[in-house]
JSON list of C-alpha atoms in Angstrom, two decimals:
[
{"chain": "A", "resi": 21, "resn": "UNK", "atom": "CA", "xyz": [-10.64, 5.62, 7.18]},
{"chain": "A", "resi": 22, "resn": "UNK", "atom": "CA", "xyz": [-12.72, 5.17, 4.23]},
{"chain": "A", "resi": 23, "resn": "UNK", "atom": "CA", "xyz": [-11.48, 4.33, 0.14]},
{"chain": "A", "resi": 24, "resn": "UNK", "atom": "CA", "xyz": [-10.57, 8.03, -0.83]},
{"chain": "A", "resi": 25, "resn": "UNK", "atom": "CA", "xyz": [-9.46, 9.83, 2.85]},
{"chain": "A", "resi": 26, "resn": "UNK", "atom": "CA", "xyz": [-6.01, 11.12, 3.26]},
{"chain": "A", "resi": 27, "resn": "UNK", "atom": "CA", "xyz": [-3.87, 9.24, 5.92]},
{"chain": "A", "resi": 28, "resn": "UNK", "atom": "CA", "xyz": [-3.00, 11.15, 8.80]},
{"chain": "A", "resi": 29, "resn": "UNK", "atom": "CA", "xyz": [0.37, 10.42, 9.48]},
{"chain": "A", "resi": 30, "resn": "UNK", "atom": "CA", "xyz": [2.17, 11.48, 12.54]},
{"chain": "A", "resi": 31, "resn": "UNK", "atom": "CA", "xyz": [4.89, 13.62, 12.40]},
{"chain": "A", "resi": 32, "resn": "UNK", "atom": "CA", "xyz": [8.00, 12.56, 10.11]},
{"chain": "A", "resi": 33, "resn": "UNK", "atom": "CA", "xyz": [10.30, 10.87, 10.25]},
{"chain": "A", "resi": 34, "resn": "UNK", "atom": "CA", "xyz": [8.33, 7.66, 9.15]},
{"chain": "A", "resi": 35, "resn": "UNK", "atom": "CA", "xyz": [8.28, 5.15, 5.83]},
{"chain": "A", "resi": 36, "resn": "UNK", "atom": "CA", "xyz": [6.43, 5.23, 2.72]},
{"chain": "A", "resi": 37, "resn": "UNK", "atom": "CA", "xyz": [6.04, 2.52, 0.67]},
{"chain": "A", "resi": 38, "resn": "UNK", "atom": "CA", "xyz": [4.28, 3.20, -2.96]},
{"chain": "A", "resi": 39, "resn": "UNK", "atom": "CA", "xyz": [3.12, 0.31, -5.09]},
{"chain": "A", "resi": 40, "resn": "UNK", "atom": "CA", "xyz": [2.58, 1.60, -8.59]},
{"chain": "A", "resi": 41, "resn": "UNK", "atom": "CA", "xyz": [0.67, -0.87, -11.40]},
{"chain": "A", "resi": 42, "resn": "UNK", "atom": "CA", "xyz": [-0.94, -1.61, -14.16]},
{"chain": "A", "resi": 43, "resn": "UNK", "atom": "CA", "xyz": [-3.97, -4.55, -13.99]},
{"chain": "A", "resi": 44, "resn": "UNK", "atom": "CA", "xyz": [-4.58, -7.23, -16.46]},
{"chain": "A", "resi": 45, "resn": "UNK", "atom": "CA", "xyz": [-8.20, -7.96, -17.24]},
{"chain": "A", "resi": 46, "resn": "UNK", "atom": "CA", "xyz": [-8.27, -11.25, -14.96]},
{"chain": "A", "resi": 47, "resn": "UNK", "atom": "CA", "xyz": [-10.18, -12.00, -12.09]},
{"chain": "A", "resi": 48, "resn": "UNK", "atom": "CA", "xyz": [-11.70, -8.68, -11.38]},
{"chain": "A", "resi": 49, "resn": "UNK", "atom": "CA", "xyz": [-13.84, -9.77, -8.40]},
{"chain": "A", "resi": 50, "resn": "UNK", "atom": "CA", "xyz": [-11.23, -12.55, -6.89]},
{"chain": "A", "resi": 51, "resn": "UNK", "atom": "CA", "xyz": [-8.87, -9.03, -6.79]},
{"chain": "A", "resi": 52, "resn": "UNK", "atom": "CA", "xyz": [-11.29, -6.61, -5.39]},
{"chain": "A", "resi": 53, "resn": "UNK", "atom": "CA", "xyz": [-11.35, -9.37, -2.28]},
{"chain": "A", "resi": 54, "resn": "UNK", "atom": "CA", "xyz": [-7.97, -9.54, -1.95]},
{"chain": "A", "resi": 55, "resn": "UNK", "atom": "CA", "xyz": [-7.39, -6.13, -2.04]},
{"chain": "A", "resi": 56, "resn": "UNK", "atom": "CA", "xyz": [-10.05, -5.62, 0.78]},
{"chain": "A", "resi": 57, "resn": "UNK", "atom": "CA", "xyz": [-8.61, -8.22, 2.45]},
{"chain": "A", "resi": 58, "resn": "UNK", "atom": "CA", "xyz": [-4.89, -6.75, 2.39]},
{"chain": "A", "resi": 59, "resn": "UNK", "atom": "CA", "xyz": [-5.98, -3.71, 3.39]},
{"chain": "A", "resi": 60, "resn": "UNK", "atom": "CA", "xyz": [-7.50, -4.91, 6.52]},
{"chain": "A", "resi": 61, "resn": "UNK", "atom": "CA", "xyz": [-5.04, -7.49, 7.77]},
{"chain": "A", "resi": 62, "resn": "UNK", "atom": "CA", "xyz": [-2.24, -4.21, 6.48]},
{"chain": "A", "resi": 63, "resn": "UNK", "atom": "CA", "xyz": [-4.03, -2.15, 9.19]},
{"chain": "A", "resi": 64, "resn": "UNK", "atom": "CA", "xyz": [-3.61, -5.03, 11.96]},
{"chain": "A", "resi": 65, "resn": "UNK", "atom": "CA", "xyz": [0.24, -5.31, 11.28]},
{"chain": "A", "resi": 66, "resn": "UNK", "atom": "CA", "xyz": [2.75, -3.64, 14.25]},
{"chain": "A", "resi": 67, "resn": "UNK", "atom": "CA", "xyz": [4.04, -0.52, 12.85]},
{"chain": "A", "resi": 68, "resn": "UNK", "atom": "CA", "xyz": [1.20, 0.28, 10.49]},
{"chain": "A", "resi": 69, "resn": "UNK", "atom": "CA", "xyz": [-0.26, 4.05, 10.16]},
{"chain": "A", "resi": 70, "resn": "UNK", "atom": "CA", "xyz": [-2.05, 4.58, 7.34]},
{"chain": "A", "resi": 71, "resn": "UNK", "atom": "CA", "xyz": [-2.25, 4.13, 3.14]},
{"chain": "A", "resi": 72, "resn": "UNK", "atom": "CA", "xyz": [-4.21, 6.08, 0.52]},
{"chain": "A", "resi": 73, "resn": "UNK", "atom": "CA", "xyz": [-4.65, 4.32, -2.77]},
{"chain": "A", "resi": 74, "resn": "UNK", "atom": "CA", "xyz": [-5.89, 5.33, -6.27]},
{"chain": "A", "resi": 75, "resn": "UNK", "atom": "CA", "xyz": [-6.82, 3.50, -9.65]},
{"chain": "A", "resi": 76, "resn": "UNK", "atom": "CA", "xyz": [-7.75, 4.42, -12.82]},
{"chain": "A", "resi": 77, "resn": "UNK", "atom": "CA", "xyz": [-5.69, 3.06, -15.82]},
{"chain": "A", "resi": 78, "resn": "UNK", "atom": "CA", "xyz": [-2.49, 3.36, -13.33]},
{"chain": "A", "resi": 79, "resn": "UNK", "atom": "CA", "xyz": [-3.48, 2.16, -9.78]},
{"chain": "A", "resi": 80, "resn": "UNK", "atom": "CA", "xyz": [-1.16, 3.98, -6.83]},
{"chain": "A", "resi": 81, "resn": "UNK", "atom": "CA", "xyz": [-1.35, 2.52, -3.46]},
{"chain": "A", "resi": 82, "resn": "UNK", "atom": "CA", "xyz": [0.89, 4.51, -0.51]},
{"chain": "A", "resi": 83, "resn": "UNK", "atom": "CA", "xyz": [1.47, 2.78, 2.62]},
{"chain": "A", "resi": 84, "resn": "UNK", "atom": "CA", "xyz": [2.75, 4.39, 5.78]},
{"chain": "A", "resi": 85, "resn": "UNK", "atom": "CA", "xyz": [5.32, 2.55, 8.32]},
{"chain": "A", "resi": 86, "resn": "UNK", "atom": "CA", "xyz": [6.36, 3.47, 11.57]},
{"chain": "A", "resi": 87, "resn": "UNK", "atom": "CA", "xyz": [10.52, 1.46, 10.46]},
{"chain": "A", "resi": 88, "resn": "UNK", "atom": "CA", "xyz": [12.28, -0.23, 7.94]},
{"chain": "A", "resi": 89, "resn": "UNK", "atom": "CA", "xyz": [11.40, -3.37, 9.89]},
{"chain": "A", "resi": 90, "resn": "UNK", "atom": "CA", "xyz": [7.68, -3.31, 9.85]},
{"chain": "A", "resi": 91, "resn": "UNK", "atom": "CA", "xyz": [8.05, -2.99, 5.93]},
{"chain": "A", "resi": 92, "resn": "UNK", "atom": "CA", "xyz": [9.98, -6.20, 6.15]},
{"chain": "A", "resi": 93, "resn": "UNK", "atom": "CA", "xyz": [7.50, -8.06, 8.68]},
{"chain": "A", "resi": 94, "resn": "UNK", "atom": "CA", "xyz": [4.11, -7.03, 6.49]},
{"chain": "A", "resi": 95, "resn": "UNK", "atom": "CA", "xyz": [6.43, -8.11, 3.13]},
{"chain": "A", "resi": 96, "resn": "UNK", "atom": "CA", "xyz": [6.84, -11.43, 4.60]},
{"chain": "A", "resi": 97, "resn": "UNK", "atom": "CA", "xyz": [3.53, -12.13, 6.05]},
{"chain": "A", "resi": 98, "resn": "UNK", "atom": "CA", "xyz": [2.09, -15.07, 5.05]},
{"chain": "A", "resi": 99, "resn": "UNK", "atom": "CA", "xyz": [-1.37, -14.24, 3.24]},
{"chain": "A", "resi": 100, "resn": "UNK", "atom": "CA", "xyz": [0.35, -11.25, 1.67]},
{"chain": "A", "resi": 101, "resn": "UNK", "atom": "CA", "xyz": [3.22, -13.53, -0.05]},
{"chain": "A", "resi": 102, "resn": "UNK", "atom": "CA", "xyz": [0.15, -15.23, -1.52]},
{"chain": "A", "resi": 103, "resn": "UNK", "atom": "CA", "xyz": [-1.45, -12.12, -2.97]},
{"chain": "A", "resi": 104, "resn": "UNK", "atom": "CA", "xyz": [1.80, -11.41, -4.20]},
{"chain": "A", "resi": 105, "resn": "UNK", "atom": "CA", "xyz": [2.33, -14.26, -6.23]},
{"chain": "A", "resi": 106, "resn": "UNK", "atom": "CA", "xyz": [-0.81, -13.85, -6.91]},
{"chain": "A", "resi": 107, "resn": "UNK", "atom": "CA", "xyz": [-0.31, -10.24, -8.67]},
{"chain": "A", "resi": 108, "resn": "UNK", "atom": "CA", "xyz": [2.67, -11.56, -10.16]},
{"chain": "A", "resi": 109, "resn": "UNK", "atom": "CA", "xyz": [0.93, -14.42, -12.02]},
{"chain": "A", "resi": 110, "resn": "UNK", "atom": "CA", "xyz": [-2.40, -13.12, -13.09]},
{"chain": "A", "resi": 111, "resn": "UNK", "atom": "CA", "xyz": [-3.40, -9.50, -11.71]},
{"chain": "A", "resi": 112, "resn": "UNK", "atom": "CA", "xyz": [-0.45, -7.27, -12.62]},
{"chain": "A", "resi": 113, "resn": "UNK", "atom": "CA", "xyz": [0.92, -6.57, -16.17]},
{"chain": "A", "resi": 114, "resn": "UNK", "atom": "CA", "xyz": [3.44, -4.38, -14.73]},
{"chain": "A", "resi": 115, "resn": "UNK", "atom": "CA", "xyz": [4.01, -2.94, -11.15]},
{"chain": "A", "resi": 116, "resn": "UNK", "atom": "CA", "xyz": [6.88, -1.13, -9.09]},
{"chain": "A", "resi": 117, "resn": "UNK", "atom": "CA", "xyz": [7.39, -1.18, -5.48]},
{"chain": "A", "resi": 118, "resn": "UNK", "atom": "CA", "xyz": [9.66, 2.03, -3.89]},
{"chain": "A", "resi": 119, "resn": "UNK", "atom": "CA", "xyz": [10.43, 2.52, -0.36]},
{"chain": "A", "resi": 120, "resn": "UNK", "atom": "CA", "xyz": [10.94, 6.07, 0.87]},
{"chain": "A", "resi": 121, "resn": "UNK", "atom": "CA", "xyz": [11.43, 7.73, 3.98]},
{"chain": "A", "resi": 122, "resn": "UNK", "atom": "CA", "xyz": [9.38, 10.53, 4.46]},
{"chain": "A", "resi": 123, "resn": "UNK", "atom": "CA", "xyz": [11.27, 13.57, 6.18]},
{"chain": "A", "resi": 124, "resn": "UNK", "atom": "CA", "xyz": [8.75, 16.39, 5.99]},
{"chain": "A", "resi": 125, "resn": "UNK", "atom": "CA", "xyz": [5.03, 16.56, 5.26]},
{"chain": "A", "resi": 126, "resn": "UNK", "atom": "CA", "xyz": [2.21, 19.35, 5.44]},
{"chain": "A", "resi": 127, "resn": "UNK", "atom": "CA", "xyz": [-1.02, 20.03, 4.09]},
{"chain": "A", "resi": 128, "resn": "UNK", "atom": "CA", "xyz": [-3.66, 22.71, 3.57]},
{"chain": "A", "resi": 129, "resn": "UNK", "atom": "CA", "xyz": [-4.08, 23.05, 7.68]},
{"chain": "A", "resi": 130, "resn": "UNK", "atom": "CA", "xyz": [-0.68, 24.22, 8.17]},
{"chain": "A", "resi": 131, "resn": "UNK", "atom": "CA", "xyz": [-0.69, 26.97, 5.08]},
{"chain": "A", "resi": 132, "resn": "UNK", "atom": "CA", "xyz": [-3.07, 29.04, 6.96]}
]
C-alpha cells in the first residue's frame, strides 16, 4: 500500500483508531523516520489491516484493527511508547487519539 491508497478493510465489524494532530516545527527529518518506521513495524503487529493517513496543517492518521486487544498490544509496544513520548515532548503541539468500531463501510464499487 503506498502513502495516499485507501485501506481495504475486510468486512465490518472491525476497529478504527484515528490520531488527529497538530506538529511543532521540531525535528522534521528525525519525525519523518519515525513515522516510516511506525508504519512499518504497525503493519507487522497481530491484528493489523490497514491505515490511511493525511497532513497538511492538521495531520489525520486512521488505523484499522482486527479487536480491542490488538489496539492495546500495538499501544504498548515498546518502540511505539518511545515515539510516543516522543510526540508528546517535541513533535506534537496538540493531538487526539479516538477509538471507534466500525459497523458498516462502502465505497464507490458498491454504488454501482
Amino acid at each position: 500500500m503506498t502513502q495516499n491508497d485507501i485501506a481495504k478493510t475486510p468486512h465490518p465489524p472491525y476497529y478504527a483508531v484515528i490520531f488527529t494532530s497538530h506538529r511543532t516545527h521540531i525535528g522534521g527529518e528525525e519525525y519523518l523516520k519515525m513515522a516510516e518506521k511506525m508504519v512499518s513495524l504497525a503493519q507487522k503487529q497481530p491484528g493489523y489491516l490497514g491505515h490511511e493517513s493525511a497532513r497538511e496543517d492538521l495531520g489525520i492518521t486512521v488505523s484499522y484493527w482486527e479487536s480491542l486487544e490488538a489496539i492495546r498490544s500495538w499501544k504498548m509496544n515498546g518502540e511505539h511508547l518511545i515515539a510516543q513520548k516522543m510526540g508528546r515532548e517535541k513533535w506534537y503541539s496538540a493531538f487526539k487519539t479516538r477509538i471507534c468500531l466500525v459497523e458498516r463501510d462502502y465505497g464507490m464499487e458498491e454504488l454501482g
